């Protein structure tokens, strides 16, 4: 009988924490997503298709993006990386300030060799705030190192070294375009 009040008190304390945790998982993860949620302002979103990479799992699309709060004159820049096939499309935004680290990470991963670790297997990767991940993986020290991209909690999408390099070039191209737009 004494445990019932304790249980109810614990339950009442825990429920608000669970609700808060659930709300946090849906919160925008990038600066540009938060920027676009501003109220009492006119937001103009500009997008440009940079290019695409065809994989066995679908087409990876890279776009540059500019969001402009015309009320305040502030702007935010990002790129969008999407994977689409006949049934679905998933897109993630990467803030402009993440692009240098991503490009350096992709360069490292594209050149990674077995001597990256003394262990027989490895998994190397870079992840953005929105959950885009690129990586290299090997179970043993023989054969090819497997390159992949991943969109959030979805399954890894294997890519060939040529596809990986092509994606890296598109991201560099998108960043270069955004730099030109920012200066203009």
JSON list of C-alpha atoms in Angstrom, two decimals:
[
{"chain": "A", "resi": 1, "resn": "UNK", "atom": "CA", "xyz": [0.00, 0.00, 0.00]},
{"chain": "A", "resi": 2, "resn": "UNK", "atom": "CA", "xyz": [2.87, 2.38, 0.76]},
{"chain": "A", "resi": 3, "resn": "UNK", "atom": "CA", "xyz": [4.38, 1.71, -2.65]},
{"chain": "A", "resi": 4, "resn": "UNK", "atom": "CA", "xyz": [1.32, 3.05, -4.54]},
{"chain": "A", "resi": 5, "resn": "UNK", "atom": "CA", "xyz": [1.87, 6.72, -3.56]},
{"chain": "A", "resi": 6, "resn": "UNK", "atom": "CA", "xyz": [5.59, 6.34, -4.35]},
{"chain": "A", "resi": 7, "resn": "UNK", "atom": "CA", "xyz": [4.75, 4.81, -7.74]},
{"chain": "A", "resi": 8, "resn": "UNK", "atom": "CA", "xyz": [2.27, 7.61, -8.56]},
{"chain": "A", "resi": 9, "resn": "UNK", "atom": "CA", "xyz": [4.77, 10.29, -7.53]},
{"chain": "A", "resi": 10, "resn": "UNK", "atom": "CA", "xyz": [7.46, 8.70, -9.67]},
{"chain": "A", "resi": 11, "resn": "UNK", "atom": "CA", "xyz": [5.08, 8.40, -12.61]},
{"chain": "A", "resi": 12, "resn": "UNK", "atom": "CA", "xyz": [3.99, 12.04, -12.34]},
{"chain": "A", "resi": 13, "resn": "UNK", "atom": "CA", "xyz": [7.63, 13.15, -12.26]},
{"chain": "A", "resi": 14, "resn": "UNK", "atom": "CA", "xyz": [8.68, 10.95, -15.19]},
{"chain": "A", "resi": 15, "resn": "UNK", "atom": "CA", "xyz": [5.86, 11.77, -17.63]},
{"chain": "A", "resi": 16, "resn": "UNK", "atom": "CA", "xyz": [6.90, 15.40, -18.23]},
{"chain": "A", "resi": 17, "resn": "UNK", "atom": "CA", "xyz": [10.47, 14.20, -18.89]},
{"chain": "A", "resi": 18, "resn": "UNK", "atom": "CA", "xyz": [9.27, 11.68, -21.46]},
{"chain": "A", "resi": 19, "resn": "UNK", "atom": "CA", "xyz": [7.16, 14.32, -23.19]},
{"chain": "A", "resi": 20, "resn": "UNK", "atom": "CA", "xyz": [10.13, 16.71, -23.27]},
{"chain": "A", "resi": 21, "resn": "UNK", "atom": "CA", "xyz": [12.40, 14.02, -24.70]},
{"chain": "A", "resi": 22, "resn": "UNK", "atom": "CA", "xyz": [9.89, 13.25, -27.45]},
{"chain": "A", "resi": 23, "resn": "UNK", "atom": "CA", "xyz": [9.60, 16.92, -28.41]},
{"chain": "A", "resi": 24, "resn": "UNK", "atom": "CA", "xyz": [13.37, 17.27, -28.65]},
{"chain": "A", "resi": 25, "resn": "UNK", "atom": "CA", "xyz": [13.65, 14.47, -31.20]},
{"chain": "A", "resi": 26, "resn": "UNK", "atom": "CA", "xyz": [11.51, 16.44, -33.66]},
{"chain": "A", "resi": 27, "resn": "UNK", "atom": "CA", "xyz": [13.39, 19.70, -33.18]},
{"chain": "A", "resi": 28, "resn": "UNK", "atom": "CA", "xyz": [15.24, 21.10, -36.19]},
{"chain": "A", "resi": 29, "resn": "UNK", "atom": "CA", "xyz": [18.90, 20.13, -36.12]},
{"chain": "A", "resi": 30, "resn": "UNK", "atom": "CA", "xyz": [20.34, 22.71, -38.49]},
{"chain": "A", "resi": 31, "resn": "UNK", "atom": "CA", "xyz": [20.67, 26.48, -38.32]},
{"chain": "A", "resi": 32, "resn": "UNK", "atom": "CA", "xyz": [18.88, 26.94, -41.64]},
{"chain": "A", "resi": 33, "resn": "UNK", "atom": "CA", "xyz": [15.89, 24.87, -40.47]},
{"chain": "A", "resi": 34, "resn": "UNK", "atom": "CA", "xyz": [15.62, 27.02, -37.34]},
{"chain": "A", "resi": 35, "resn": "UNK", "atom": "CA", "xyz": [16.03, 30.17, -39.46]},
{"chain": "A", "resi": 36, "resn": "UNK", "atom": "CA", "xyz": [13.15, 29.10, -41.70]},
{"chain": "A", "resi": 37, "resn": "UNK", "atom": "CA", "xyz": [10.86, 28.64, -38.68]},
{"chain": "A", "resi": 38, "resn": "UNK", "atom": "CA", "xyz": [10.90, 32.36, -37.83]},
{"chain": "A", "resi": 39, "resn": "UNK", "atom": "CA", "xyz": [7.47, 33.85, -37.34]},
{"chain": "A", "resi": 40, "resn": "UNK", "atom": "CA", "xyz": [6.26, 37.29, -38.35]},
{"chain": "A", "resi": 41, "resn": "UNK", "atom": "CA", "xyz": [8.73, 37.40, -41.22]},
{"chain": "A", "resi": 42, "resn": "UNK", "atom": "CA", "xyz": [8.68, 36.71, -44.94]},
{"chain": "A", "resi": 43, "resn": "UNK", "atom": "CA", "xyz": [11.16, 33.92, -45.75]},
{"chain": "A", "resi": 44, "resn": "UNK", "atom": "CA", "xyz": [12.21, 33.31, -49.36]},
{"chain": "A", "resi": 45, "resn": "UNK", "atom": "CA", "xyz": [13.86, 29.95, -50.06]},
{"chain": "A", "resi": 46, "resn": "UNK", "atom": "CA", "xyz": [15.99, 29.68, -53.18]},
{"chain": "A", "resi": 47, "resn": "UNK", "atom": "CA", "xyz": [17.27, 26.34, -54.46]},
{"chain": "A", "resi": 48, "resn": "UNK", "atom": "CA", "xyz": [19.56, 25.29, -57.30]},
{"chain": "A", "resi": 49, "resn": "UNK", "atom": "CA", "xyz": [20.12, 21.75, -58.56]},
{"chain": "A", "resi": 50, "resn": "UNK", "atom": "CA", "xyz": [23.89, 21.09, -58.61]},
{"chain": "A", "resi": 51, "resn": "UNK", "atom": "CA", "xyz": [23.89, 17.50, -59.83]},
{"chain": "A", "resi": 52, "resn": "UNK", "atom": "CA", "xyz": [23.21, 13.87, -59.06]},
{"chain": "A", "resi": 53, "resn": "UNK", "atom": "CA", "xyz": [24.91, 10.52, -58.56]},
{"chain": "A", "resi": 54, "resn": "UNK", "atom": "CA", "xyz": [23.11, 7.33, -59.60]},
{"chain": "A", "resi": 55, "resn": "UNK", "atom": "CA", "xyz": [23.60, 4.36, -57.25]},
{"chain": "A", "resi": 56, "resn": "UNK", "atom": "CA", "xyz": [22.01, 0.92, -57.01]},
{"chain": "A", "resi": 57, "resn": "UNK", "atom": "CA", "xyz": [19.84, 2.21, -54.12]},
{"chain": "A", "resi": 58, "resn": "UNK", "atom": "CA", "xyz": [18.62, 5.32, -55.93]},
{"chain": "A", "resi": 59, "resn": "UNK", "atom": "CA", "xyz": [19.75, 8.74, -57.08]},
{"chain": "A", "resi": 60, "resn": "UNK", "atom": "CA", "xyz": [21.63, 11.05, -54.71]},
{"chain": "A", "resi": 61, "resn": "UNK", "atom": "CA", "xyz": [20.80, 14.69, -55.48]},
{"chain": "A", "resi": 62, "resn": "UNK", "atom": "CA", "xyz": [22.82, 17.71, -54.35]},
{"chain": "A", "resi": 63, "resn": "UNK", "atom": "CA", "xyz": [21.27, 21.17, -54.26]},
{"chain": "A", "resi": 64, "resn": "UNK", "atom": "CA", "xyz": [22.46, 24.53, -52.99]},
{"chain": "A", "resi": 65, "resn": "UNK", "atom": "CA", "xyz": [20.07, 26.55, -50.88]},
{"chain": "A", "resi": 66, "resn": "UNK", "atom": "CA", "xyz": [19.68, 30.17, -49.79]},
{"chain": "A", "resi": 67, "resn": "UNK", "atom": "CA", "xyz": [17.03, 31.26, -47.29]},
{"chain": "A", "resi": 68, "resn": "UNK", "atom": "CA", "xyz": [16.38, 34.99, -47.02]},
{"chain": "A", "resi": 69, "resn": "UNK", "atom": "CA", "xyz": [14.42, 36.75, -44.29]},
{"chain": "A", "resi": 70, "resn": "UNK", "atom": "CA", "xyz": [13.35, 39.72, -46.41]},
{"chain": "A", "resi": 71, "resn": "UNK", "atom": "CA", "xyz": [11.90, 41.39, -43.32]},
{"chain": "A", "resi": 72, "resn": "UNK", "atom": "CA", "xyz": [15.27, 41.61, -41.52]},
{"chain": "A", "resi": 73, "resn": "UNK", "atom": "CA", "xyz": [17.65, 41.18, -44.46]},
{"chain": "A", "resi": 74, "resn": "UNK", "atom": "CA", "xyz": [19.33, 38.14, -42.84]},
{"chain": "A", "resi": 75, "resn": "UNK", "atom": "CA", "xyz": [20.30, 35.12, -44.93]},
{"chain": "A", "resi": 76, "resn": "UNK", "atom": "CA", "xyz": [21.31, 31.52, -44.29]},
{"chain": "A", "resi": 77, "resn": "UNK", "atom": "CA", "xyz": [23.01, 29.12, -46.69]},
{"chain": "A", "resi": 78, "resn": "UNK", "atom": "CA", "xyz": [23.07, 25.34, -46.88]},
{"chain": "A", "resi": 79, "resn": "UNK", "atom": "CA", "xyz": [23.10, 22.41, -49.22]},
{"chain": "A", "resi": 80, "resn": "UNK", "atom": "CA", "xyz": [20.51, 19.69, -49.49]},
{"chain": "A", "resi": 81, "resn": "UNK", "atom": "CA", "xyz": [21.52, 16.09, -50.06]},
{"chain": "A", "resi": 82, "resn": "UNK", "atom": "CA", "xyz": [18.67, 13.77, -50.99]},
{"chain": "A", "resi": 83, "resn": "UNK", "atom": "CA", "xyz": [18.27, 10.14, -51.93]},
{"chain": "A", "resi": 84, "resn": "UNK", "atom": "CA", "xyz": [15.31, 9.21, -54.08]},
{"chain": "A", "resi": 85, "resn": "UNK", "atom": "CA", "xyz": [14.03, 6.14, -55.80]},
{"chain": "A", "resi": 86, "resn": "UNK", "atom": "CA", "xyz": [10.69, 5.26, -57.39]},
{"chain": "A", "resi": 87, "resn": "UNK", "atom": "CA", "xyz": [8.92, 4.97, -54.03]},
{"chain": "A", "resi": 88, "resn": "UNK", "atom": "CA", "xyz": [10.49, 7.54, -51.69]},
{"chain": "A", "resi": 89, "resn": "UNK", "atom": "CA", "xyz": [12.66, 10.58, -51.20]},
{"chain": "A", "resi": 90, "resn": "UNK", "atom": "CA", "xyz": [14.63, 11.63, -48.14]},
{"chain": "A", "resi": 91, "resn": "UNK", "atom": "CA", "xyz": [16.48, 14.94, -47.95]},
{"chain": "A", "resi": 92, "resn": "UNK", "atom": "CA", "xyz": [18.77, 16.37, -45.30]},
{"chain": "A", "resi": 93, "resn": "UNK", "atom": "CA", "xyz": [20.09, 19.92, -44.98]},
{"chain": "A", "resi": 94, "resn": "UNK", "atom": "CA", "xyz": [23.73, 20.67, -44.23]},
{"chain": "A", "resi": 95, "resn": "UNK", "atom": "CA", "xyz": [24.55, 24.14, -42.95]},
{"chain": "A", "resi": 96, "resn": "UNK", "atom": "CA", "xyz": [27.17, 26.13, -44.84]},
{"chain": "A", "resi": 97, "resn": "UNK", "atom": "CA", "xyz": [29.49, 26.10, -41.79]},
{"chain": "A", "resi": 98, "resn": "UNK", "atom": "CA", "xyz": [29.59, 22.28, -41.90]},
{"chain": "A", "resi": 99, "resn": "UNK", "atom": "CA", "xyz": [30.80, 22.02, -45.48]},
{"chain": "A", "resi": 100, "resn": "UNK", "atom": "CA", "xyz": [34.56, 22.50, -44.99]},
{"chain": "A", "resi": 101, "resn": "UNK", "atom": "CA", "xyz": [34.72, 19.71, -42.40]},
{"chain": "A", "resi": 102, "resn": "UNK", "atom": "CA", "xyz": [32.53, 17.47, -44.56]},
{"chain": "A", "resi": 103, "resn": "UNK", "atom": "CA", "xyz": [34.70, 18.02, -47.64]},
{"chain": "A", "resi": 104, "resn": "UNK", "atom": "CA", "xyz": [37.88, 17.27, -45.65]},
{"chain": "A", "resi": 105, "resn": "UNK", "atom": "CA", "xyz": [36.19, 14.17, -44.18]},
{"chain": "A", "resi": 106, "resn": "UNK", "atom": "CA", "xyz": [35.13, 12.93, -47.60]},
{"chain": "A", "resi": 107, "resn": "UNK", "atom": "CA", "xyz": [38.67, 13.47, -48.88]},
{"chain": "A", "resi": 108, "resn": "UNK", "atom": "CA", "xyz": [40.07, 11.38, -46.01]},
{"chain": "A", "resi": 109, "resn": "UNK", "atom": "CA", "xyz": [37.49, 8.62, -46.41]},
{"chain": "A", "resi": 110, "resn": "UNK", "atom": "CA", "xyz": [38.04, 8.41, -50.17]},
{"chain": "A", "resi": 111, "resn": "UNK", "atom": "CA", "xyz": [41.74, 7.74, -49.58]},
{"chain": "A", "resi": 112, "resn": "UNK", "atom": "CA", "xyz": [41.52, 5.60, -46.42]},
{"chain": "A", "resi": 113, "resn": "UNK", "atom": "CA", "xyz": [43.64, 2.44, -46.34]},
{"chain": "A", "resi": 114, "resn": "UNK", "atom": "CA", "xyz": [43.89, -0.54, -44.01]},
{"chain": "A", "resi": 115, "resn": "UNK", "atom": "CA", "xyz": [46.72, 1.09, -42.07]},
{"chain": "A", "resi": 116, "resn": "UNK", "atom": "CA", "xyz": [44.23, 3.59, -40.58]},
{"chain": "A", "resi": 117, "resn": "UNK", "atom": "CA", "xyz": [44.13, 1.23, -37.58]},
{"chain": "A", "resi": 118, "resn": "UNK", "atom": "CA", "xyz": [46.09, -1.73, -36.28]},
{"chain": "A", "resi": 119, "resn": "UNK", "atom": "CA", "xyz": [42.84, -3.63, -35.77]},
{"chain": "A", "resi": 120, "resn": "UNK", "atom": "CA", "xyz": [41.64, -6.09, -38.43]},
{"chain": "A", "resi": 121, "resn": "UNK", "atom": "CA", "xyz": [38.32, -4.29, -38.98]},
{"chain": "A", "resi": 122, "resn": "UNK", "atom": "CA", "xyz": [37.32, -0.64, -38.99]},
{"chain": "A", "resi": 123, "resn": "UNK", "atom": "CA", "xyz": [34.47, 1.76, -39.52]},
{"chain": "A", "resi": 124, "resn": "UNK", "atom": "CA", "xyz": [35.37, 5.40, -40.25]},
{"chain": "A", "resi": 125, "resn": "UNK", "atom": "CA", "xyz": [32.87, 8.13, -40.88]},
{"chain": "A", "resi": 126, "resn": "UNK", "atom": "CA", "xyz": [31.81, 11.74, -40.68]},
{"chain": "A", "resi": 127, "resn": "UNK", "atom": "CA", "xyz": [28.34, 12.86, -39.62]},
{"chain": "A", "resi": 128, "resn": "UNK", "atom": "CA", "xyz": [26.57, 16.20, -39.99]},
{"chain": "A", "resi": 129, "resn": "UNK", "atom": "CA", "xyz": [24.11, 17.79, -37.55]},
{"chain": "A", "resi": 130, "resn": "UNK", "atom": "CA", "xyz": [21.16, 16.60, -39.63]},
{"chain": "A", "resi": 131, "resn": "UNK", "atom": "CA", "xyz": [22.37, 12.99, -39.66]},
{"chain": "A", "resi": 132, "resn": "UNK", "atom": "CA", "xyz": [23.95, 12.69, -43.09]},
{"chain": "A", "resi": 133, "resn": "UNK", "atom": "CA", "xyz": [26.85, 10.28, -42.77]},
{"chain": "A", "resi": 134, "resn": "UNK", "atom": "CA", "xyz": [29.58, 9.20, -45.16]},
{"chain": "A", "resi": 135, "resn": "UNK", "atom": "CA", "xyz": [31.97, 6.43, -44.30]},
{"chain": "A", "resi": 136, "resn": "UNK", "atom": "CA", "xyz": [34.37, 3.64, -45.10]},
{"chain": "A", "resi": 137, "resn": "UNK", "atom": "CA", "xyz": [34.12, 0.15, -43.65]},
{"chain": "A", "resi": 138, "resn": "UNK", "atom": "CA", "xyz": [36.05, -3.10, -43.70]},
{"chain": "A", "resi": 139, "resn": "UNK", "atom": "CA", "xyz": [35.57, -6.37, -41.83]},
{"chain": "A", "resi": 140, "resn": "UNK", "atom": "CA", "xyz": [39.01, -7.73, -42.63]},
{"chain": "A", "resi": 141, "resn": "UNK", "atom": "CA", "xyz": [42.29, -6.61, -44.13]},
{"chain": "A", "resi": 142, "resn": "UNK", "atom": "CA", "xyz": [41.70, -7.88, -47.64]},
{"chain": "A", "resi": 143, "resn": "UNK", "atom": "CA", "xyz": [39.63, -6.92, -50.63]},
{"chain": "A", "resi": 144, "resn": "UNK", "atom": "CA", "xyz": [38.15, -3.51, -51.24]},
{"chain": "A", "resi": 145, "resn": "UNK", "atom": "CA", "xyz": [37.21, -1.06, -48.53]},
{"chain": "A", "resi": 146, "resn": "UNK", "atom": "CA", "xyz": [33.48, -0.42, -48.71]},
{"chain": "A", "resi": 147, "resn": "UNK", "atom": "CA", "xyz": [32.37, 3.21, -49.02]},
{"chain": "A", "resi": 148, "resn": "UNK", "atom": "CA", "xyz": [28.86, 4.26, -48.06]},
{"chain": "A", "resi": 149, "resn": "UNK", "atom": "CA", "xyz": [26.51, 7.15, -47.36]},
{"chain": "A", "resi": 150, "resn": "UNK", "atom": "CA", "xyz": [23.67, 7.12, -44.88]},
{"chain": "A", "resi": 151, "resn": "UNK", "atom": "CA", "xyz": [20.65, 9.36, -44.34]},
{"chain": "A", "resi": 152, "resn": "UNK", "atom": "CA", "xyz": [19.77, 9.49, -40.65]},
{"chain": "A", "resi": 153, "resn": "UNK", "atom": "CA", "xyz": [18.83, 6.10, -39.24]},
{"chain": "A", "resi": 154, "resn": "UNK", "atom": "CA", "xyz": [18.29, 4.52, -42.66]},
{"chain": "A", "resi": 155, "resn": "UNK", "atom": "CA", "xyz": [20.40, 1.64, -43.94]},
{"chain": "A", "resi": 156, "resn": "UNK", "atom": "CA", "xyz": [23.82, 2.37, -45.35]},
{"chain": "A", "resi": 157, "resn": "UNK", "atom": "CA", "xyz": [23.89, 2.94, -49.09]},
{"chain": "A", "resi": 158, "resn": "UNK", "atom": "CA", "xyz": [26.98, 1.35, -50.65]},
{"chain": "A", "resi": 159, "resn": "UNK", "atom": "CA", "xyz": [28.74, 3.53, -53.23]},
{"chain": "A", "resi": 160, "resn": "UNK", "atom": "CA", "xyz": [31.66, 2.82, -55.52]},
{"chain": "A", "resi": 161, "resn": "UNK", "atom": "CA", "xyz": [34.85, 4.90, -55.26]},
{"chain": "A", "resi": 162, "resn": "UNK", "atom": "CA", "xyz": [33.80, 6.73, -58.45]},
{"chain": "A", "resi": 163, "resn": "UNK", "atom": "CA", "xyz": [30.33, 7.52, -57.05]},
{"chain": "A", "resi": 164, "resn": "UNK", "atom": "CA", "xyz": [31.89, 8.66, -53.77]},
{"chain": "A", "resi": 165, "resn": "UNK", "atom": "CA", "xyz": [34.29, 10.96, -55.65]},
{"chain": "A", "resi": 166, "resn": "UNK", "atom": "CA", "xyz": [31.47, 12.28, -57.81]},
{"chain": "A", "resi": 167, "resn": "UNK", "atom": "CA", "xyz": [29.40, 13.10, -54.69]},
{"chain": "A", "resi": 168, "resn": "UNK", "atom": "CA", "xyz": [32.37, 14.88, -53.13]},
{"chain": "A", "resi": 169, "resn": "UNK", "atom": "CA", "xyz": [32.83, 16.98, -56.28]},
{"chain": "A", "resi": 170, "resn": "UNK", "atom": "CA", "xyz": [29.14, 17.96, -56.26]},
{"chain": "A", "resi": 171, "resn": "UNK", "atom": "CA", "xyz": [29.39, 19.07, -52.62]},
{"chain": "A", "resi": 172, "resn": "UNK", "atom": "CA", "xyz": [32.50, 21.14, -53.43]},
{"chain": "A", "resi": 173, "resn": "UNK", "atom": "CA", "xyz": [30.66, 22.64, -56.40]},
{"chain": "A", "resi": 174, "resn": "UNK", "atom": "CA", "xyz": [27.65, 23.50, -54.21]},
{"chain": "A", "resi": 175, "resn": "UNK", "atom": "CA", "xyz": [29.91, 25.18, -51.64]},
{"chain": "A", "resi": 176, "resn": "UNK", "atom": "CA", "xyz": [31.66, 27.18, -54.37]},
{"chain": "A", "resi": 177, "resn": "UNK", "atom": "CA", "xyz": [28.29, 28.32, -55.71]},
{"chain": "A", "resi": 178, "resn": "UNK", "atom": "CA", "xyz": [27.18, 29.41, -52.23]},
{"chain": "A", "resi": 179, "resn": "UNK", "atom": "CA", "xyz": [30.41, 31.39, -51.77]},
{"chain": "A", "resi": 180, "resn": "UNK", "atom": "CA", "xyz": [29.71, 33.22, -55.05]},
{"chain": "A", "resi": 181, "resn": "UNK", "atom": "CA", "xyz": [26.12, 33.93, -54.00]},
{"chain": "A", "resi": 182, "resn": "UNK", "atom": "CA", "xyz": [27.25, 35.18, -50.56]},
{"chain": "A", "resi": 183, "resn": "UNK", "atom": "CA", "xyz": [29.76, 37.59, -52.14]},
{"chain": "A", "resi": 184, "resn": "UNK", "atom": "CA", "xyz": [27.27, 38.87, -54.73]}
]
